[in-house]
Coordinates of N, CA and C in Angstrom, one line a residue:
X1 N 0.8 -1.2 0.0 CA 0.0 0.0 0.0 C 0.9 1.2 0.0
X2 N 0.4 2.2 -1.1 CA 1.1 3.4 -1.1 C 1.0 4.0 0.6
X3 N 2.4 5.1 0.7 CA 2.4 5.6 1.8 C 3.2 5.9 2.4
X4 N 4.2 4.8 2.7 CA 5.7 4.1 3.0 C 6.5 5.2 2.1
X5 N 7.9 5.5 2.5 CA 9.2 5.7 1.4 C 9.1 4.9 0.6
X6 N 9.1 5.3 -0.5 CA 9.8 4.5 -2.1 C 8.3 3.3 -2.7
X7 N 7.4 4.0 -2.1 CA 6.6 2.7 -2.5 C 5.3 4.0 -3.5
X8 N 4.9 3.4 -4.7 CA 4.4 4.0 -5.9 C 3.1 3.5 -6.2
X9 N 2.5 4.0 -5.9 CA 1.0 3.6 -6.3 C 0.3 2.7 -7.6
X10 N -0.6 1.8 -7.0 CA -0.7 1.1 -8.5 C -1.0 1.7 -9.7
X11 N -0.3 1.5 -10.7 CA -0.6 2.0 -12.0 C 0.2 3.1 -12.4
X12 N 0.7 3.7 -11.0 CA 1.7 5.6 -11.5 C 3.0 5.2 -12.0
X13 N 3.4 3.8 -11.7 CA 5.0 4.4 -12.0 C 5.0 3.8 -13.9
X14 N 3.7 3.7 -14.5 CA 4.4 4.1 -15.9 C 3.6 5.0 -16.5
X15 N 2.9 5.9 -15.9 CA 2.7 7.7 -15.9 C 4.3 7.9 -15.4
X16 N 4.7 7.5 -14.7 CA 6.2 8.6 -14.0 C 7.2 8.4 -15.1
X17 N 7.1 7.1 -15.9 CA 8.2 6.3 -16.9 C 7.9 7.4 -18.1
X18 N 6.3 7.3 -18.4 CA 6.2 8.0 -19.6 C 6.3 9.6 -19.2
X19 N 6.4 10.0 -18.8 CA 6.6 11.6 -18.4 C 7.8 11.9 -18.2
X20 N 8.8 10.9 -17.7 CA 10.2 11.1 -17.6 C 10.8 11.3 -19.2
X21 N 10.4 10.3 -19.8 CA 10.7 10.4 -21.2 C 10.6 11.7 -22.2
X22 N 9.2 11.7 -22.2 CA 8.4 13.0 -22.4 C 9.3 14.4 -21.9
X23 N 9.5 14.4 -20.8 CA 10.4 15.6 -20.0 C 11.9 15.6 -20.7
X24 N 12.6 14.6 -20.8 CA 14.0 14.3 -21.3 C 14.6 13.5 -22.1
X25 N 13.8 13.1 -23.4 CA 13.7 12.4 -24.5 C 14.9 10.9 -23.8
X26 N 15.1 10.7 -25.3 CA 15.8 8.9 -24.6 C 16.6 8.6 -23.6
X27 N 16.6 8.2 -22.7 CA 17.3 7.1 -21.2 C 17.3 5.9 -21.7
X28 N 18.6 5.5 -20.9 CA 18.3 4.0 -20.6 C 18.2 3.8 -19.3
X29 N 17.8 2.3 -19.2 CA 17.0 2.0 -18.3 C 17.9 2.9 -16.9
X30 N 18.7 3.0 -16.8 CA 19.7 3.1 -15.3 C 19.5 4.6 -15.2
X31 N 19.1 5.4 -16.2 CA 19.1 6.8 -16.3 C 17.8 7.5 -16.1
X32 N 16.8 6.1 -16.3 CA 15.2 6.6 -16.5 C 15.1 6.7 -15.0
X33 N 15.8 5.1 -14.1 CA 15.5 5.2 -12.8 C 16.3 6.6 -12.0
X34 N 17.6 6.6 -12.4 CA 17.9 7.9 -11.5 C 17.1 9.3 -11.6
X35 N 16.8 9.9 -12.9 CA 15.6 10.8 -12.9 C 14.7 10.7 -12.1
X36 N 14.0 9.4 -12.4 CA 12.8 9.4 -10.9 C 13.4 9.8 -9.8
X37 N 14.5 9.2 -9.1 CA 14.9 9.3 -8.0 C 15.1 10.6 -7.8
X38 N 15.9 11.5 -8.7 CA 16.1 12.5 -8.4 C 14.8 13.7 -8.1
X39 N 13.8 12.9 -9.3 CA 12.8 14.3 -9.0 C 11.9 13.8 -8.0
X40 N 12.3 12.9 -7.4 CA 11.0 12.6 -6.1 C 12.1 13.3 -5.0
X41 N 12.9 13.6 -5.5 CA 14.1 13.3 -4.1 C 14.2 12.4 -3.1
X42 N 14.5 11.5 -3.7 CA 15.0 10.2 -3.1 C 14.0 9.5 -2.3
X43 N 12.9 9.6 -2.5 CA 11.6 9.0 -2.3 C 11.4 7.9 -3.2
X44 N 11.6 8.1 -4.2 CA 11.4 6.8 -4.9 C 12.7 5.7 -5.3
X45 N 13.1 5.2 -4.7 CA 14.5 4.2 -5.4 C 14.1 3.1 -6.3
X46 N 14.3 2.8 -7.6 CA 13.3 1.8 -8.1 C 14.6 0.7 -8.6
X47 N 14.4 -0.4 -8.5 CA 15.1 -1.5 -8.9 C 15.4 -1.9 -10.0
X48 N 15.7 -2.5 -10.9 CA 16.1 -3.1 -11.9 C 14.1 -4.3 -11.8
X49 N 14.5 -5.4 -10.9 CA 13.4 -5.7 -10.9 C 12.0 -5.2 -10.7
X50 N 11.2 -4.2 -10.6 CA 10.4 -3.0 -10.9 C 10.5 -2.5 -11.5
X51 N 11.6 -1.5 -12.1 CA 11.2 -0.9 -13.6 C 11.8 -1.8 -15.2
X52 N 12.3 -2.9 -15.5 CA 12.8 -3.1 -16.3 C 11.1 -4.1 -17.1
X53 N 10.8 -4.6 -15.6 CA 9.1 -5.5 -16.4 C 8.2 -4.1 -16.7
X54 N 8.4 -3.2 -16.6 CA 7.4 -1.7 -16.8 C 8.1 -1.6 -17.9
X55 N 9.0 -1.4 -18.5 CA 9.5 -0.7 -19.4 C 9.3 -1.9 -20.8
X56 N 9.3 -3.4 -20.7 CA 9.3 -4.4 -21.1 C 7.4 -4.1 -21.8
X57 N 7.1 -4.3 -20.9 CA 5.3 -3.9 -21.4 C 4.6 -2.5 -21.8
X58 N 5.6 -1.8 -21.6 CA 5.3 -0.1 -22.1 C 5.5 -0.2 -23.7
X59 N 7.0 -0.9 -23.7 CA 7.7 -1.5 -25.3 C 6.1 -2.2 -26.0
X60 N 6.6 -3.3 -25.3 CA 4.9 -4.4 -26.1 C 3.4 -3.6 -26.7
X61 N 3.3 -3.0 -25.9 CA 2.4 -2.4 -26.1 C 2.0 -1.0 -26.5
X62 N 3.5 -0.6 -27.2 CA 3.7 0.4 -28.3 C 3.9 1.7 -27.6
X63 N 3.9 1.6 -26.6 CA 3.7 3.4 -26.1 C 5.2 4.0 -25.8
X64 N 6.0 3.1 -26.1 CA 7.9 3.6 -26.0 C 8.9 1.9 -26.7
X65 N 9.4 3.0 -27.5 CA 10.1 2.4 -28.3 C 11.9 1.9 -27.9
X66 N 12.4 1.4 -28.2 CA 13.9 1.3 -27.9 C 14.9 0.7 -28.8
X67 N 16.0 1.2 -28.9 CA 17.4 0.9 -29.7 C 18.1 0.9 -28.6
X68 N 19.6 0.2 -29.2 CA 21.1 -0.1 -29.0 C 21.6 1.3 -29.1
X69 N 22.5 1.9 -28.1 CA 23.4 3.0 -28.3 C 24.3 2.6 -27.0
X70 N 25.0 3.8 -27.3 CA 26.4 3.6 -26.2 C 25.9 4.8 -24.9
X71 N 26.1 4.1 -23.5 CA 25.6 5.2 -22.7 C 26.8 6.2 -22.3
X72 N 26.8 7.4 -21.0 CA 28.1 7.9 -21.0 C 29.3 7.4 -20.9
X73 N 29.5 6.1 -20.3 CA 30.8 5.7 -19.7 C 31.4 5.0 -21.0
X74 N 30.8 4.6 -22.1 CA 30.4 4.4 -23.4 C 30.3 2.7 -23.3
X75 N 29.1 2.4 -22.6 CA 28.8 0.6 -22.7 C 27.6 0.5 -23.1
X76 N 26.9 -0.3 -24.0 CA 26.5 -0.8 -24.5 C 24.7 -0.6 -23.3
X77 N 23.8 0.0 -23.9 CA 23.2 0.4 -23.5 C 21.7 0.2 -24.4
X78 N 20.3 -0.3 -23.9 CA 19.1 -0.3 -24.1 C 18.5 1.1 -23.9
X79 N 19.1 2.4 -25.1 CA 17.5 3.7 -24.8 C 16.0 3.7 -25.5
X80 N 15.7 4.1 -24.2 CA 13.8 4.1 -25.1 C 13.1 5.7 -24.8
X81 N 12.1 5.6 -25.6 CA 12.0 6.5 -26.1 C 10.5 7.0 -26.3
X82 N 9.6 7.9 -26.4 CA 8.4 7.8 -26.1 C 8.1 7.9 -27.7
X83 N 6.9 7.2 -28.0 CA 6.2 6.9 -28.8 C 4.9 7.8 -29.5
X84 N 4.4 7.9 -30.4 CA 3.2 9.1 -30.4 C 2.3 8.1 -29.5
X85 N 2.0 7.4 -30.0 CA 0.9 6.3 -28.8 C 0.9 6.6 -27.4
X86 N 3.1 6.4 -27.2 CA 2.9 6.5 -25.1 C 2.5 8.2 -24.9
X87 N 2.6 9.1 -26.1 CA 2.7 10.4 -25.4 C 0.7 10.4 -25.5
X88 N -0.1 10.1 -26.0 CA -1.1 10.1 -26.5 C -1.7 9.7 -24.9
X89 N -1.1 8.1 -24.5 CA -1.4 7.9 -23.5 C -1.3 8.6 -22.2
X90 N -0.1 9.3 -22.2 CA 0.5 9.7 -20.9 C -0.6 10.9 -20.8
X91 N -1.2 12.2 -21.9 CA -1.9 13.4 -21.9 C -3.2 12.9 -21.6
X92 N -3.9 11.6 -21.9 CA -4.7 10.6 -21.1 C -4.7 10.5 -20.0
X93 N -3.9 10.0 -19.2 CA -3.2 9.8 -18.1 C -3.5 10.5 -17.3
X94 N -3.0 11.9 -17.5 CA -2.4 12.8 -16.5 C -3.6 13.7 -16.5
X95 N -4.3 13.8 -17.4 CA -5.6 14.2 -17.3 C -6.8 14.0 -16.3
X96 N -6.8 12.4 -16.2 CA -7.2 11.2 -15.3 C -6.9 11.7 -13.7
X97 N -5.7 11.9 -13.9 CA -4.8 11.9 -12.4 C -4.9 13.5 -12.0
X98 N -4.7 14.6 -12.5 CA -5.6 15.6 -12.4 C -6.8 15.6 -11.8
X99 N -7.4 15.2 -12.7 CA -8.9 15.3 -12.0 C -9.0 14.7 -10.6
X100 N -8.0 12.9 -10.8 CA -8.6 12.4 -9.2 C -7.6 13.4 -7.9
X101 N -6.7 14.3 -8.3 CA -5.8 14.9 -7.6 C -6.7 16.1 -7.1
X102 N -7.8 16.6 -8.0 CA -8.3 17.7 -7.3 C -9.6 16.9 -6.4
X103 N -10.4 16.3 -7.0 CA -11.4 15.6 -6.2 C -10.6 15.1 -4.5
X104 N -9.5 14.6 -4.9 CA -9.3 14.3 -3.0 C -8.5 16.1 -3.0
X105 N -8.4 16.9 -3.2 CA -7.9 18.3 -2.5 C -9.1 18.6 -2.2
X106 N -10.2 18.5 -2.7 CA -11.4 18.9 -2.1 C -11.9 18.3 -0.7
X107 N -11.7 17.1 -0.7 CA -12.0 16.1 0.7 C -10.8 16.8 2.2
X108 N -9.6 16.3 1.1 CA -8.5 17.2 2.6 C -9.1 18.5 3.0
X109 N -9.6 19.6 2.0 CA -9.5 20.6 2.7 C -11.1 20.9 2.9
X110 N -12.2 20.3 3.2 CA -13.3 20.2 3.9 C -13.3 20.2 5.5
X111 N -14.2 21.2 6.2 CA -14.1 21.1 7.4 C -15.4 20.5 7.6
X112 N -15.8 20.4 9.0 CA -16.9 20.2 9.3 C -18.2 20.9 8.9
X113 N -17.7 22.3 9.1 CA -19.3 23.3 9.4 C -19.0 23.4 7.7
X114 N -18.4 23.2 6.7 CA -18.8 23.5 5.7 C -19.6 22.6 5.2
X115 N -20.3 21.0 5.9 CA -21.6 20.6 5.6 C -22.9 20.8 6.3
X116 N -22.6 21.9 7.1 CA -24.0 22.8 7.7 C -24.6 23.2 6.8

Protein backbone atom coordinates (compact mmCIF):
# COMPACT_ATOMS: atom_id res chain seq x y z
CA UNK A 1 0.00 0.00 0.00
CA UNK A 2 1.06 3.38 -1.05
CA UNK A 3 2.42 5.65 1.82
CA UNK A 4 5.71 4.14 3.02
CA UNK A 5 9.24 5.68 1.40
CA UNK A 6 9.75 4.50 -2.07
CA UNK A 7 6.63 2.72 -2.51
CA UNK A 8 4.36 3.97 -5.86
CA UNK A 9 1.00 3.61 -6.34
CA UNK A 10 -0.74 1.13 -8.48
CA UNK A 11 -0.56 2.01 -12.00
CA UNK A 12 1.71 5.63 -11.46
CA UNK A 13 5.02 4.43 -11.98
CA UNK A 14 4.42 4.07 -15.91
CA UNK A 15 2.74 7.66 -15.85
CA UNK A 16 6.18 8.56 -14.04
CA UNK A 17 8.18 6.34 -16.91
CA UNK A 18 6.21 8.04 -19.59
CA UNK A 19 6.59 11.55 -18.39
CA UNK A 20 10.20 11.11 -17.59
CA UNK A 21 10.69 10.40 -21.16
CA UNK A 22 8.43 12.95 -22.38
CA UNK A 23 10.42 15.63 -19.98
CA UNK A 24 14.04 14.35 -21.31
CA UNK A 25 13.72 12.39 -24.50
CA UNK A 26 15.80 8.92 -24.62
CA UNK A 27 17.31 7.14 -21.17
CA UNK A 28 18.32 3.98 -20.59
CA UNK A 29 17.05 2.05 -18.30
CA UNK A 30 19.65 3.09 -15.27
CA UNK A 31 19.07 6.84 -16.30
CA UNK A 32 15.20 6.61 -16.49
CA UNK A 33 15.51 5.23 -12.76
CA UNK A 34 17.86 7.90 -11.49
CA UNK A 35 15.62 10.82 -12.86
CA UNK A 36 12.77 9.45 -10.91
CA UNK A 37 14.88 9.27 -7.98
CA UNK A 38 16.08 12.54 -8.36
CA UNK A 39 12.78 14.31 -9.01
CA UNK A 40 10.98 12.60 -6.06
CA UNK A 41 14.11 13.28 -4.08
CA UNK A 42 14.98 10.25 -3.15
CA UNK A 43 11.59 9.01 -2.29
CA UNK A 44 11.38 6.81 -4.88
CA UNK A 45 14.45 4.19 -5.42
CA UNK A 46 13.31 1.77 -8.06
CA UNK A 47 15.08 -1.51 -8.87
CA UNK A 48 16.05 -3.10 -11.87
CA UNK A 49 13.43 -5.69 -10.93
CA UNK A 50 10.37 -3.03 -10.91
CA UNK A 51 11.21 -0.87 -13.64
CA UNK A 52 12.78 -3.11 -16.27
CA UNK A 53 9.13 -5.49 -16.40
CA UNK A 54 7.43 -1.74 -16.81
CA UNK A 55 9.45 -0.67 -19.41
CA UNK A 56 9.32 -4.45 -21.10
CA UNK A 57 5.31 -3.87 -21.37
CA UNK A 58 5.34 -0.12 -22.12
CA UNK A 59 7.71 -1.54 -25.30
CA UNK A 60 4.92 -4.44 -26.10
CA UNK A 61 2.45 -2.39 -26.10
CA UNK A 62 3.73 0.43 -28.31
CA UNK A 63 3.73 3.40 -26.10
CA UNK A 64 7.86 3.61 -25.97
CA UNK A 65 10.10 2.39 -28.25
CA UNK A 66 13.88 1.25 -27.85
CA UNK A 67 17.43 0.94 -29.72
CA UNK A 68 21.10 -0.13 -28.96
CA UNK A 69 23.36 2.99 -28.30
CA UNK A 70 26.37 3.57 -26.16
CA UNK A 71 25.62 5.19 -22.74
CA UNK A 72 28.07 7.91 -20.97
CA UNK A 73 30.80 5.71 -19.75
CA UNK A 74 30.44 4.44 -23.40
CA UNK A 75 28.78 0.61 -22.69
CA UNK A 76 26.53 -0.77 -24.53
CA UNK A 77 23.20 0.35 -23.49
CA UNK A 78 19.11 -0.35 -24.11
CA UNK A 79 17.47 3.66 -24.84
CA UNK A 80 13.82 4.07 -25.07
CA UNK A 81 12.00 6.51 -26.08
CA UNK A 82 8.40 7.76 -26.09
CA UNK A 83 6.23 6.89 -28.77
CA UNK A 84 3.22 9.10 -30.38
CA UNK A 85 0.86 6.31 -28.82
CA UNK A 86 2.89 6.54 -25.12
CA UNK A 87 2.65 10.38 -25.45
CA UNK A 88 -1.13 10.07 -26.55
CA UNK A 89 -1.37 7.90 -23.49
CA UNK A 90 0.46 9.73 -20.92
CA UNK A 91 -1.91 13.35 -21.91
CA UNK A 92 -4.74 10.65 -21.05
CA UNK A 93 -3.20 9.83 -18.05
CA UNK A 94 -2.35 12.83 -16.49
CA UNK A 95 -5.63 14.25 -17.29
CA UNK A 96 -7.18 11.25 -15.32
CA UNK A 97 -4.79 11.89 -12.43
CA UNK A 98 -5.58 15.57 -12.45
CA UNK A 99 -8.87 15.30 -11.97
CA UNK A 100 -8.60 12.36 -9.18
CA UNK A 101 -5.79 14.91 -7.57
CA UNK A 102 -8.26 17.68 -7.29
CA UNK A 103 -11.41 15.62 -6.21
CA UNK A 104 -9.34 14.27 -2.95
CA UNK A 105 -7.92 18.31 -2.49
CA UNK A 106 -11.43 18.93 -2.11
CA UNK A 107 -11.97 16.14 0.69
CA UNK A 108 -8.51 17.21 2.65
CA UNK A 109 -9.54 20.59 2.68
CA UNK A 110 -13.33 20.23 3.88
CA UNK A 111 -14.10 21.09 7.36
CA UNK A 112 -16.90 20.24 9.27
CA UNK A 113 -19.34 23.26 9.38
CA UNK A 114 -18.80 23.47 5.66
CA UNK A 115 -21.57 20.60 5.63
CA UNK A 116 -24.05 22.80 7.74
Amino acid sequence: MAGTRGEVLQGTLDLIVLKTLDTLGPLHGYGIAQRIQQVSEDLLKLNQGTLYPVLLRLEQEGSIASEWGASENNRKARFYRLTRQGRKQLHAEARGWEQRVAIMGRFFALKAHDLK
